[in-house]
Coordinates of C-alpha atoms and ligand atoms in Angstrom, one line a residue:
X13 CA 116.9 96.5 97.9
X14 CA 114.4 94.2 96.7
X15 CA 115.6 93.6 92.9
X16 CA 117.5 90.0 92.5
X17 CA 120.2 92.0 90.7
X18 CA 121.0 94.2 92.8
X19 CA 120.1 97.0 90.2
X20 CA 118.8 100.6 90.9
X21 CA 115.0 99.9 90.3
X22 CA 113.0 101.8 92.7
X23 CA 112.0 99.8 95.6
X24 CA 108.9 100.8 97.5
X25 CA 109.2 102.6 101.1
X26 CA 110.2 101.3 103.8
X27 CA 113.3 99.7 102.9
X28 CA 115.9 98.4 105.7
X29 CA 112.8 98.6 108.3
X30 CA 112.1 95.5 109.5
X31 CA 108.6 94.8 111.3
X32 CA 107.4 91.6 112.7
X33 CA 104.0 90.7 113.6
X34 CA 103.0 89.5 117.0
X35 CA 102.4 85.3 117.0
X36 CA 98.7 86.6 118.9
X37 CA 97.8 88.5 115.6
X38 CA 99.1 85.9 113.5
X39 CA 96.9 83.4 115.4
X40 CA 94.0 85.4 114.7
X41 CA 94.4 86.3 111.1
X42 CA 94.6 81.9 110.5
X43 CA 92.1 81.3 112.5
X44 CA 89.6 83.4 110.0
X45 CA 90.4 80.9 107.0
X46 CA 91.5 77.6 109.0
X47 CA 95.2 76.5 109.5
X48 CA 95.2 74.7 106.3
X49 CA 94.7 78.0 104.0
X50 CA 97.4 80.2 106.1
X51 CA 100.9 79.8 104.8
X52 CA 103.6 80.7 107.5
X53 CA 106.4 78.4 105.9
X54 CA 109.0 80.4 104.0
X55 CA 109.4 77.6 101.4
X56 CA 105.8 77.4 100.6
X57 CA 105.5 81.4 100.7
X58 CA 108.3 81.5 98.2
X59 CA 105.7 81.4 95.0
X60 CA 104.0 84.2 96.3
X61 CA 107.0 86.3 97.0
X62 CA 109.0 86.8 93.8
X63 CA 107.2 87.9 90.5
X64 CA 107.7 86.1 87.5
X65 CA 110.7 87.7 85.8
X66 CA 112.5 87.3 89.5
X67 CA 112.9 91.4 89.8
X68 CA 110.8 92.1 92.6
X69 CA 111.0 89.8 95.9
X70 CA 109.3 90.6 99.2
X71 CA 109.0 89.0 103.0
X72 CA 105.9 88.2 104.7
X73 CA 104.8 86.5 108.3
X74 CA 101.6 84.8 106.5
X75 CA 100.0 83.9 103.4
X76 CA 96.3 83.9 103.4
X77 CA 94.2 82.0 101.3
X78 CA 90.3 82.9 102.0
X79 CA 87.7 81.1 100.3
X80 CA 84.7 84.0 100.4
X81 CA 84.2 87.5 100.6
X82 CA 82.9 86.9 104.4
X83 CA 86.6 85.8 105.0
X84 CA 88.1 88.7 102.8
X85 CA 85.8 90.9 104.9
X86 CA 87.0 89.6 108.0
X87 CA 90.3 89.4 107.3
X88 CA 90.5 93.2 106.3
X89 CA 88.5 94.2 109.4
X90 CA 90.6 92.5 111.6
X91 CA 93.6 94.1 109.5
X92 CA 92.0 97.7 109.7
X93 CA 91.7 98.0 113.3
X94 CA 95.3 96.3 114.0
X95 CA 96.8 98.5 110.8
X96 CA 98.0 95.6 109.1
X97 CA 99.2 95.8 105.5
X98 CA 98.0 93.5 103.4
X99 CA 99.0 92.7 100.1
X100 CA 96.3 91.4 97.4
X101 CA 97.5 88.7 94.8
X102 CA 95.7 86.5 92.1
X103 CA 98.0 84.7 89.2
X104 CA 101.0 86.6 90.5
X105 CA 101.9 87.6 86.7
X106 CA 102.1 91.8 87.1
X107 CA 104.7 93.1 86.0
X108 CA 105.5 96.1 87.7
X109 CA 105.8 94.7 91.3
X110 CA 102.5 95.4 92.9
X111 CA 101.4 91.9 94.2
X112 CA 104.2 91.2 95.7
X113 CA 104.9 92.7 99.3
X114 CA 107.8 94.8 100.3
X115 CA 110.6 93.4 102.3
X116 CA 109.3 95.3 105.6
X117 CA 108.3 92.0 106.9
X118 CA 105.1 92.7 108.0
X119 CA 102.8 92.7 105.0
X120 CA 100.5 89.7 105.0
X121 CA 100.0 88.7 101.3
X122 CA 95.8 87.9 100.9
X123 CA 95.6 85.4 97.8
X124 CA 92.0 85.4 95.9
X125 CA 92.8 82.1 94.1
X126 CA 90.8 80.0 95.9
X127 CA 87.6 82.3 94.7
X128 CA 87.2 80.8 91.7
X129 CA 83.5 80.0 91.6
X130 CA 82.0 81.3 88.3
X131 CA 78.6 82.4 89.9
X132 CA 76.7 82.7 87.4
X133 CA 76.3 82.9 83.3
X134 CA 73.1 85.0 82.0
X135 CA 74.0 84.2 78.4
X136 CA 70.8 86.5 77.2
X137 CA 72.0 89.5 79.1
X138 CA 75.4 88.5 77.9
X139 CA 77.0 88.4 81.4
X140 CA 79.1 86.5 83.3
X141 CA 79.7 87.0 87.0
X142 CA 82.9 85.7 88.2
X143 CA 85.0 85.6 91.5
X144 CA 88.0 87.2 91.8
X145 CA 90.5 84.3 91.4
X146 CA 89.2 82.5 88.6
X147 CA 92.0 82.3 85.7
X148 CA 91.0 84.3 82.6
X149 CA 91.8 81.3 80.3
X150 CA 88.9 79.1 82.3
X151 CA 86.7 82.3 82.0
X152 CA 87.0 82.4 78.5
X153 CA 86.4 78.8 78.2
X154 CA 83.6 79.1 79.8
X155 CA 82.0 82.0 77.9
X156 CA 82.8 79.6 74.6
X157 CA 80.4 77.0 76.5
X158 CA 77.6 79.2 75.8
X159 CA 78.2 80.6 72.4
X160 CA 79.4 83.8 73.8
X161 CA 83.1 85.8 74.0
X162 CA 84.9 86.8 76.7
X163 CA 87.8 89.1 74.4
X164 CA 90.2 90.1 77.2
X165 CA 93.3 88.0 75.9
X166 CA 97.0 88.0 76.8
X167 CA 100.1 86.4 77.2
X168 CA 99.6 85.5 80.5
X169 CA 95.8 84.2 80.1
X170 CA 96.5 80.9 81.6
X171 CA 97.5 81.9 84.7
X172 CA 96.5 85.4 85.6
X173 CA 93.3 86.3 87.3
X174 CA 90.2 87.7 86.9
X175 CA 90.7 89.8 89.9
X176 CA 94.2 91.2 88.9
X177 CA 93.1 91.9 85.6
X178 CA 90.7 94.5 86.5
X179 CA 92.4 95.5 88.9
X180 CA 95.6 96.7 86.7
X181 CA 92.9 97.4 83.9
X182 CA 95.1 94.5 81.5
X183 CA 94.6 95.8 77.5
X184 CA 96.1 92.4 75.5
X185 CA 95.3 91.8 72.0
X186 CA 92.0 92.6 72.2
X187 CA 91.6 95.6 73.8
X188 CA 91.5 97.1 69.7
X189 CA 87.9 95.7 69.1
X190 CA 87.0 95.2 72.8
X191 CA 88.0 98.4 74.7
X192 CA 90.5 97.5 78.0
X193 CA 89.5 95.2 80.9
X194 CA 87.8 98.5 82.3
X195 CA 85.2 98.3 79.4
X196 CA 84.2 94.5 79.8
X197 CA 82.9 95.8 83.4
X198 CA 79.2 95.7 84.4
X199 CA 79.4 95.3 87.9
X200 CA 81.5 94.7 90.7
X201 CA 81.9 93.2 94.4
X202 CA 84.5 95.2 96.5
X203 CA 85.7 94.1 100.2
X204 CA 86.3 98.2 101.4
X205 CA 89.6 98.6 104.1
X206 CA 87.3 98.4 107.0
X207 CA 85.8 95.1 106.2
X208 CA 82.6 96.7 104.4
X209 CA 81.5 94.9 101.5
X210 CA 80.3 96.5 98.5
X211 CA 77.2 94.7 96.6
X212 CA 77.8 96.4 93.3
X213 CA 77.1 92.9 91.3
X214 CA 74.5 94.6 88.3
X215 CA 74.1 93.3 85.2
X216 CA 72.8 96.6 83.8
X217 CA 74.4 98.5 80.8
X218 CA 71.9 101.4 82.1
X219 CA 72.3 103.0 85.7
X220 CA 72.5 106.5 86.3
X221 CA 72.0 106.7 89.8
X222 CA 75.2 108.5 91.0
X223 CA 79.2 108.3 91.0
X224 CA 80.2 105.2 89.2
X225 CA 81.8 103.8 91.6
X226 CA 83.7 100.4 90.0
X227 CA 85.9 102.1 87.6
X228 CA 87.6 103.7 91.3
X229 CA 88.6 99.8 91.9
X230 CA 89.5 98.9 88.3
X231 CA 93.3 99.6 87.7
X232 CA 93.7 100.7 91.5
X233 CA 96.2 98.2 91.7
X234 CA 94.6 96.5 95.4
X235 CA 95.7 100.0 96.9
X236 CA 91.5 100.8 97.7
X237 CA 89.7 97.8 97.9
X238 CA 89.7 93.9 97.5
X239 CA 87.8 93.2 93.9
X240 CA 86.3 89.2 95.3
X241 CA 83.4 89.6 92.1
X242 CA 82.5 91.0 88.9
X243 CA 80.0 90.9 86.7
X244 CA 81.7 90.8 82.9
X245 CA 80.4 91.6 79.4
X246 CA 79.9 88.6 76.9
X247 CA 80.0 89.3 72.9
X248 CA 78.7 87.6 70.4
X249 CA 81.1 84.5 69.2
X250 CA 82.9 84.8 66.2
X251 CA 82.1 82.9 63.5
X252 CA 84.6 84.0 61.3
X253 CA 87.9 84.2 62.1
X254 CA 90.8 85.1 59.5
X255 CA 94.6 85.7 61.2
X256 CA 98.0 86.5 59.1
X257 CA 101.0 87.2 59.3
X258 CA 102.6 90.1 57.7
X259 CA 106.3 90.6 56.7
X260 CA 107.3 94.1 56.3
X261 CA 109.5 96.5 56.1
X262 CA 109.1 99.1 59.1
X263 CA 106.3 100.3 61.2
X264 CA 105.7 102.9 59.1
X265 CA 104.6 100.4 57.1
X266 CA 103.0 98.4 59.4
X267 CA 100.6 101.8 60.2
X268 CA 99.7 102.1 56.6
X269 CA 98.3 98.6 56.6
X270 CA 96.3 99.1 59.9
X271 CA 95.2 102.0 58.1
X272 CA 94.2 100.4 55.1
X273 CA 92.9 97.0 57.6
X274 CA 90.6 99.4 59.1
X275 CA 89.3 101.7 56.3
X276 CA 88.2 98.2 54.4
X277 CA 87.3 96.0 57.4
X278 CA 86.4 98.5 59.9
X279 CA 85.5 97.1 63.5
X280 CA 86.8 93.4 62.0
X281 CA 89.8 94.2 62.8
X282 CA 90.0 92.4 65.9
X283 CA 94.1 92.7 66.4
X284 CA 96.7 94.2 65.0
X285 CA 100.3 93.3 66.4
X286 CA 103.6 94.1 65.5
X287 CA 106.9 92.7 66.2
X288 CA 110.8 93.2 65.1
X289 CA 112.6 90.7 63.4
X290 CA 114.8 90.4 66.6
X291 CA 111.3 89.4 68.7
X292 CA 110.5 86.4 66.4
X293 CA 113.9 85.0 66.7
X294 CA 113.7 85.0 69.8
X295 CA 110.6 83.2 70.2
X296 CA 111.9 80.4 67.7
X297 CA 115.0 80.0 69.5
X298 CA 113.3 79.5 73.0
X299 CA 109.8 78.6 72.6
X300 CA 109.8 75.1 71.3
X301 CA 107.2 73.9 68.3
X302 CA 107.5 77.0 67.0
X303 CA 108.5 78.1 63.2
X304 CA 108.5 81.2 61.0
X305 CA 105.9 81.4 58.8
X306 CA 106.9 82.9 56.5
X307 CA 110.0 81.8 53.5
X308 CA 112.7 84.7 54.1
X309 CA 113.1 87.1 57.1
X310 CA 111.5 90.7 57.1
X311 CA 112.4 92.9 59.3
X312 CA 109.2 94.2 61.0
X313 CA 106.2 91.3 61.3
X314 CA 102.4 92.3 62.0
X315 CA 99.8 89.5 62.8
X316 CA 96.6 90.9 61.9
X317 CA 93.5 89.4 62.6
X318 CA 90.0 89.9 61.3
X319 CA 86.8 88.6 62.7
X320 CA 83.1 88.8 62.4
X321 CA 80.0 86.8 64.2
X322 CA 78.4 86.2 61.2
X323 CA 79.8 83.5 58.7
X324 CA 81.3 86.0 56.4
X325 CA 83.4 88.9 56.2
X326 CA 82.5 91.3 53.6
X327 CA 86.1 91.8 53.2
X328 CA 88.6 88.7 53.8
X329 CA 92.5 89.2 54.8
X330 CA 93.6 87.7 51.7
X331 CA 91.9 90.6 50.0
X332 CA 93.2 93.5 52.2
X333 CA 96.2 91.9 51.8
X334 CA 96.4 91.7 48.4
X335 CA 95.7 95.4 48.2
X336 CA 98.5 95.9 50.2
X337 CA 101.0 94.0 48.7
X338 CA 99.9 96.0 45.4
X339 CA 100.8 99.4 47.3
X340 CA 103.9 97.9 48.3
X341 CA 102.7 97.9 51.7
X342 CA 103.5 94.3 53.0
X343 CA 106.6 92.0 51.3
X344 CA 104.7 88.4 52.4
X345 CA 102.0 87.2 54.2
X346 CA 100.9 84.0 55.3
X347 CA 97.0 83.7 56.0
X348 CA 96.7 80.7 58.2
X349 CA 94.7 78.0 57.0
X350 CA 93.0 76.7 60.5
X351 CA 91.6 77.8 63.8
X352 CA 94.9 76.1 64.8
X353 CA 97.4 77.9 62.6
X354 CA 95.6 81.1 63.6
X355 CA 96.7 80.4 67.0
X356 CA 99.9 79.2 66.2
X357 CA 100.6 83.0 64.1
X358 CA 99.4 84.3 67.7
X359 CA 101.2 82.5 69.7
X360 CA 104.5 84.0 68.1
X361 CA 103.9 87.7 69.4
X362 CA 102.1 86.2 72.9
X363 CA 105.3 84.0 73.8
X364 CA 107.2 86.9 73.0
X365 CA 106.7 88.3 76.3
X366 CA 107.7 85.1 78.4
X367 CA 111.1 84.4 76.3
X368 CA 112.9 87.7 76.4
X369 CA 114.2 86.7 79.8
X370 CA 116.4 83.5 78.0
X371 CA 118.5 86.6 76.2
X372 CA 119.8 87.8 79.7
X373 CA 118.9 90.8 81.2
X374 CA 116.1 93.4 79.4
X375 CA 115.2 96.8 80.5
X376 CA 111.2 97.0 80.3
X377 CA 108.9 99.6 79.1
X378 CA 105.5 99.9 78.6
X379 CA 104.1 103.7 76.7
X380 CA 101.1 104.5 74.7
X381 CA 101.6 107.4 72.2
X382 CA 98.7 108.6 69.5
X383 CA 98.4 105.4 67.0
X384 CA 99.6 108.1 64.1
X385 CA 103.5 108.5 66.1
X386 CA 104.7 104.6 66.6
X387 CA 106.9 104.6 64.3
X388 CA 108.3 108.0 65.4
X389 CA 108.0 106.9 68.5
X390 CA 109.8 103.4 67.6
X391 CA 112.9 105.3 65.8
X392 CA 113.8 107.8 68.1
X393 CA 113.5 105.3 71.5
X394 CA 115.4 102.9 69.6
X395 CA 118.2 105.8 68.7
X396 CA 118.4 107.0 72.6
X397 CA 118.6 103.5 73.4
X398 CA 121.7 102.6 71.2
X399 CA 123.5 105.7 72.3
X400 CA 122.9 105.1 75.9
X401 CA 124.0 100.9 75.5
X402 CA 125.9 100.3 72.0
X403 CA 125.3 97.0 71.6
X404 CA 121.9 96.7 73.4
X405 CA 119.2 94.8 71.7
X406 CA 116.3 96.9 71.5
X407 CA 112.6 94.9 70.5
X408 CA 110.2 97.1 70.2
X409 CA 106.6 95.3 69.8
X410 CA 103.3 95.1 71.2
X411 CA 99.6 96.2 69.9
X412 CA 100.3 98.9 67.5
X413 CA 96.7 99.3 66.8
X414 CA 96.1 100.6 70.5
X415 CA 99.6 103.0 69.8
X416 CA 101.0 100.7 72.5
X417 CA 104.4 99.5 72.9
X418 CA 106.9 97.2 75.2
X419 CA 110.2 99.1 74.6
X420 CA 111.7 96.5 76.3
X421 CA 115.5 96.1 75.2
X422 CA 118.2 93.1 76.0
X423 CA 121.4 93.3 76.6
X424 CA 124.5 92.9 74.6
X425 CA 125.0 89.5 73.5
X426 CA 127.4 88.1 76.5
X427 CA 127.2 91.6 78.5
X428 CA 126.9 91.4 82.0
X429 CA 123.6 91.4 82.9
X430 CA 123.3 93.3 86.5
X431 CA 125.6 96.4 84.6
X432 CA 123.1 96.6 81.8
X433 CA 120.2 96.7 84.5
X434 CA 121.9 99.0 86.1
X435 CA 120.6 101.4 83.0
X436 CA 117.3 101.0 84.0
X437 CA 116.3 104.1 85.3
X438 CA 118.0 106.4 82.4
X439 CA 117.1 104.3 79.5
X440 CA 113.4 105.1 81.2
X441 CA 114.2 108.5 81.0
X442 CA 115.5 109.1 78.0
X443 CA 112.3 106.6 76.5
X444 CA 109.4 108.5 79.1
X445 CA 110.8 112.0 77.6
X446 CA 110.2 111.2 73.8
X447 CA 106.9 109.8 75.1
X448 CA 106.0 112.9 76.9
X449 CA 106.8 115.4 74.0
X450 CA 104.0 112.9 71.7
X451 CA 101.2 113.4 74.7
X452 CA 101.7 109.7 75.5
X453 CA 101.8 108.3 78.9
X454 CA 104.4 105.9 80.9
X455 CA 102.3 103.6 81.9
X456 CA 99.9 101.6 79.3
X457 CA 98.5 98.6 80.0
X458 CA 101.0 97.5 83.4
X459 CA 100.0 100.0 85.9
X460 CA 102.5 101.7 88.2
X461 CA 102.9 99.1 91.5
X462 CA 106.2 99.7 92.5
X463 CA 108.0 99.9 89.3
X464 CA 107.3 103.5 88.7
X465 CA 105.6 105.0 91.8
X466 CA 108.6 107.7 91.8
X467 CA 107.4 109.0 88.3
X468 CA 103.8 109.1 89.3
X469 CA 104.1 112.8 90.5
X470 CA 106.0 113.6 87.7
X471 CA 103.8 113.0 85.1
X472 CA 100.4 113.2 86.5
X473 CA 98.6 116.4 86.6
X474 CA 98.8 117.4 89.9
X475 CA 95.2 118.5 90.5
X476 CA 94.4 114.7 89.4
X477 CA 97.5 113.3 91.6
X478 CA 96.4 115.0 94.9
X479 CA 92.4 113.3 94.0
X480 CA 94.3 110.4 93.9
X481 CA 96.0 110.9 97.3
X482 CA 92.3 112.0 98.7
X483 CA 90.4 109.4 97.7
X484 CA 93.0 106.8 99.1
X485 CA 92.9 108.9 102.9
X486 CA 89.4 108.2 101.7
X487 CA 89.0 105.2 101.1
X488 CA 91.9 103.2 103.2
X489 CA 92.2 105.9 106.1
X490 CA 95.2 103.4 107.8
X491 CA 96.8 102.8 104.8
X492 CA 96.5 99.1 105.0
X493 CA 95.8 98.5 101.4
X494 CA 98.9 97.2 99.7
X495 CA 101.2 100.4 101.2
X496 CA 104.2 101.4 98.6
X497 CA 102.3 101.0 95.7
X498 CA 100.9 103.3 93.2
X499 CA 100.8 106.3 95.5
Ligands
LIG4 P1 98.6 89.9 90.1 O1 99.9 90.0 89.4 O2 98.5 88.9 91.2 O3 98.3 91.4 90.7 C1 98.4 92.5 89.9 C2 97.9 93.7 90.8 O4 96.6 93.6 91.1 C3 98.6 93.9 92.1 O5 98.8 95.2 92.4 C4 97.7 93.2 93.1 O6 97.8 93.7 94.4 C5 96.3 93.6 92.5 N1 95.3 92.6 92.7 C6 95.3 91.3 92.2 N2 94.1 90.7 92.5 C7 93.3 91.7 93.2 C8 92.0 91.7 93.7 N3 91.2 90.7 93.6 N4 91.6 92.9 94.3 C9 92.4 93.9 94.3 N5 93.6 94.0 93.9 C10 94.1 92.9 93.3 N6 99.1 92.9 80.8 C11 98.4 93.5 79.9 O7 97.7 94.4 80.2 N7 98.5 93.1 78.5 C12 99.3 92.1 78.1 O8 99.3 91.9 76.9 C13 100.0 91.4 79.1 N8 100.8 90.4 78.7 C14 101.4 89.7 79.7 C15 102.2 88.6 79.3 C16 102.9 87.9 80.3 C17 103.7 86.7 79.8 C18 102.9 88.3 81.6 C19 103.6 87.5 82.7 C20 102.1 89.4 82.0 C21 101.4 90.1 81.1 N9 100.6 91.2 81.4 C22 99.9 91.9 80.5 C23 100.6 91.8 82.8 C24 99.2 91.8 83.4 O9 99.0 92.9 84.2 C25 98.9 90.6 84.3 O10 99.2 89.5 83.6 C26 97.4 90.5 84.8 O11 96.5 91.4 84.5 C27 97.5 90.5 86.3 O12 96.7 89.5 86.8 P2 97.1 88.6 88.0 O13 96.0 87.8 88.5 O14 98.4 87.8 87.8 O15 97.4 89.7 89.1
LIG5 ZN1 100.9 94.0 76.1

């Protein structure tokens, strides 16, 4: 079993196989990027073995650093024709174990870090192409340099890639105003199973000349090609941004004032997040330099923020929020006073993500359901969980405004953490069949990797499931494209 906690998560095929690769392959594959960028000890693999939250760990003869797509190209070639699985990685931050290989032992792992060459910036045409390892944090940066915005933001910004993002289609805080990382697309640079590489690097909004072929790549999870480039969409830099946060009452709530955000401020609503009481004190209990903004607790918090490229907002926060507070929407707000404070009201939902861990164990979830059923949604997963763990900690919270939420929930306080994993699976259950009576899906924004491969069939129409399969005979005949995930 690959989970550290020797917990029922599903684990990938191939379990209790063990491979090895022959030292003459070996040879060969380091020889393509130069002893230096070829990792064989298992200390220095260990970074690129186990995920973040320690729940998925793998084996491998070889870590692989290339440093162009000729290298990707050859590596995968030479890969293809000895049916050697290989494993694609950038920041190593998914979070449903799909860069990390299985524990078969003979999966080399193929890390894009070292492309991290921003090609090229066209700020007229509003692109920017980028390699695949470059961190989305620098990319961002870098579209500020010019004037422009990159909006594909999340928790993990400062370490994920470029690369991974599309390739697990990340959403974030954005995604409300900006679309998913699929929309920020233009063009794209695959390396193809047999070593082929795809030139599809245009800047243009407008091509209809056949299939479009990038969105096949984007959120396949590295199980059909090797993203090395992309050509992203810039936006216009804000001028104007305004960022509160919201105490309240209950999501319900907190959908009547997206509701009312949007009917005043329209598309300058840029994001809408929610959070339980529960969530923030997490966050100040683990996350130092933090503090609640607000005077008393509430028991639901939203940080809303508006922004506009030009200098003003024809609507401000202070005035939607006012409105609200009249309706008996909101209890208190605090609009933050600086670009800092902003960040700092931000900050509290994006740490969220990394501090759940310091509470002991948490059973993760990521659903979308229609915008209108969150707080449905939010009641009755929170009543299935209770009754399944009395005493569990459930904390609900993620981008409302995109109807999508982390049911994650932590165990009892002083619980034993590896029997309140064990719950994994039926907690997902229970959750995945309130999400499937509301037309949601189990799978938002964190793709499927290994985490839930098994449900794939189950919930997939299976005219669309066996496309899937074809396309992947397709496009990866071997099967040497990071094996035992997805499909
Ligand atoms: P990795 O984790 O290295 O890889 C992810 C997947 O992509 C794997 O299947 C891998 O094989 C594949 N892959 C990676 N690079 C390539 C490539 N160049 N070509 C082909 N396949 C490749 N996600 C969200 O959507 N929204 C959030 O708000 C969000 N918040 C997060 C917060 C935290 C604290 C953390 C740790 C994660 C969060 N995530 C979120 C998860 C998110 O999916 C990843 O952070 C990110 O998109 C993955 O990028 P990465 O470079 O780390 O990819
Ligand atoms: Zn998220």
């Amino acid at each position: 079993m690959s989970h550290a906690n020797e917990v029922a998560l599903p684990a990938a095929g191939g379990r209790g196989e063990r491979k090895s690769l022959d030292p003459a392959l070996i040879a060969r594959f380091v020889a393509i990027v130069g002893e230096r960028y070829a990792i064989t000890d298992p200390a220095e693999q260990q970074a690129y073995l186990v995920e973040m939250r320690d729940l998925y760990h793998g084996r491998t003869p070889l870590v692989l650093r290339p440093g162009s797509t000729a290298e990707v190209a050859a590596i995968l070639k030479l890969a293809n024709e000895t049916r050697t699985p290989v494993v694609p990685q950038g920041g190593n931050t998914g979070l449903v174990g799909g860069q990390v290989p299985r524990e078969t032992g003979d999966e080399i792992v193929l890390s894009l870090k070292r492309l991290d060459r921003i090609r090229e910036i066209d700020a007229s045409s509003n692109t920017m192409t980028c390699e695949a390892g470059v961190v989305l944090q620098r990319a961002q940066e870098a579209a500020a340099e010019v004037d422009r915005l990159f909006p594909l933001s999340l928790g993990a910004e400062g370490s994920c890639t470029i690369g991974g993002n599309l390739s697990t289609n990340a959403g974030g805080t954005g995604a409300l105003a900006y679309g998913v990382a699929r929309d920020l697309v233009l063009g794209l640079e695959v390396v193809l199973a047999d070593g082929r590489v795809w030139n599809g690097l245009g800047k243009l909004k407008k091509d209809n000349t056949g299939y479009d072929l990038k969105n096949l790549f984007i959120g396949a999870e590295g199980t059909l090609g090797v993203i090395t480039a992309a050509v992203l969409k810039l936006f216009p830099r804000p001028r104007t941004v305004s960022v509160a946060f919201v105490g309240l009452s209950s999501p319900h709530h907190a959908l009547r004032l997206l509701n009312l955000a949007q009917a005043r401020a329209g598309s300058a609503v840029t994001s809408f997040e929610l959070m339980p009481r529960i969530g923030l004190e997490f966050v100040l209990r683990h996350m130092p330099g933090t503090r609640d903004p607000l005077a008393s607790p509430h028991r639901w918090y939203v940080v809303l923020e508006l922004s506009s490229p030009t200098a003003r907002i024809d609507v401000t926060a202070e005035e939607i929020l006012g409105e609200a507070l009249e309706q008996g929407i909101v209890e208190d707000a605090a609009l933050a006073g600086s670009v800092e404070q902003g960040r700092a009201f931000m900050h509290l939902r994006h740490a969220l993500a990394e501090v759940q861990r310091y509470e002991g164990g948490s059973i993760k979830d990521d659903v979308t359901v229609p915008v209108s059923l969150v707080p449905q949604f939010i009641e009755e997963a929170t009543a299935v969980a209770e009754a399944l763990v009395p005493g569990c900690r459930p904390v609900p919270f993620g981008h409302l405004g995109d109807g999508n939420i982390h049911f994650n929930v932590s165990q009892p306080v002083g619980a034993d953490k590896a029997q309140f994993l064990a719950h994994w699976e039926e907690m997902n259950a229970r959750v995945h069949a309130i999400v499937a009576r509301m037309g949601g899906s189990i799978s938002a924004e964190h793709g499927i990797g290994q985490l839930k491969r098994h449900l794939l069939p189950q919930v997939k129409d299976p005219v669309a499931y066996a496309l899937m399969q074809s396309l992947k005979r397709m496009l990866d005949p071997n099967g040497i494209l990071n094996p035992g995930k997805v499909l």
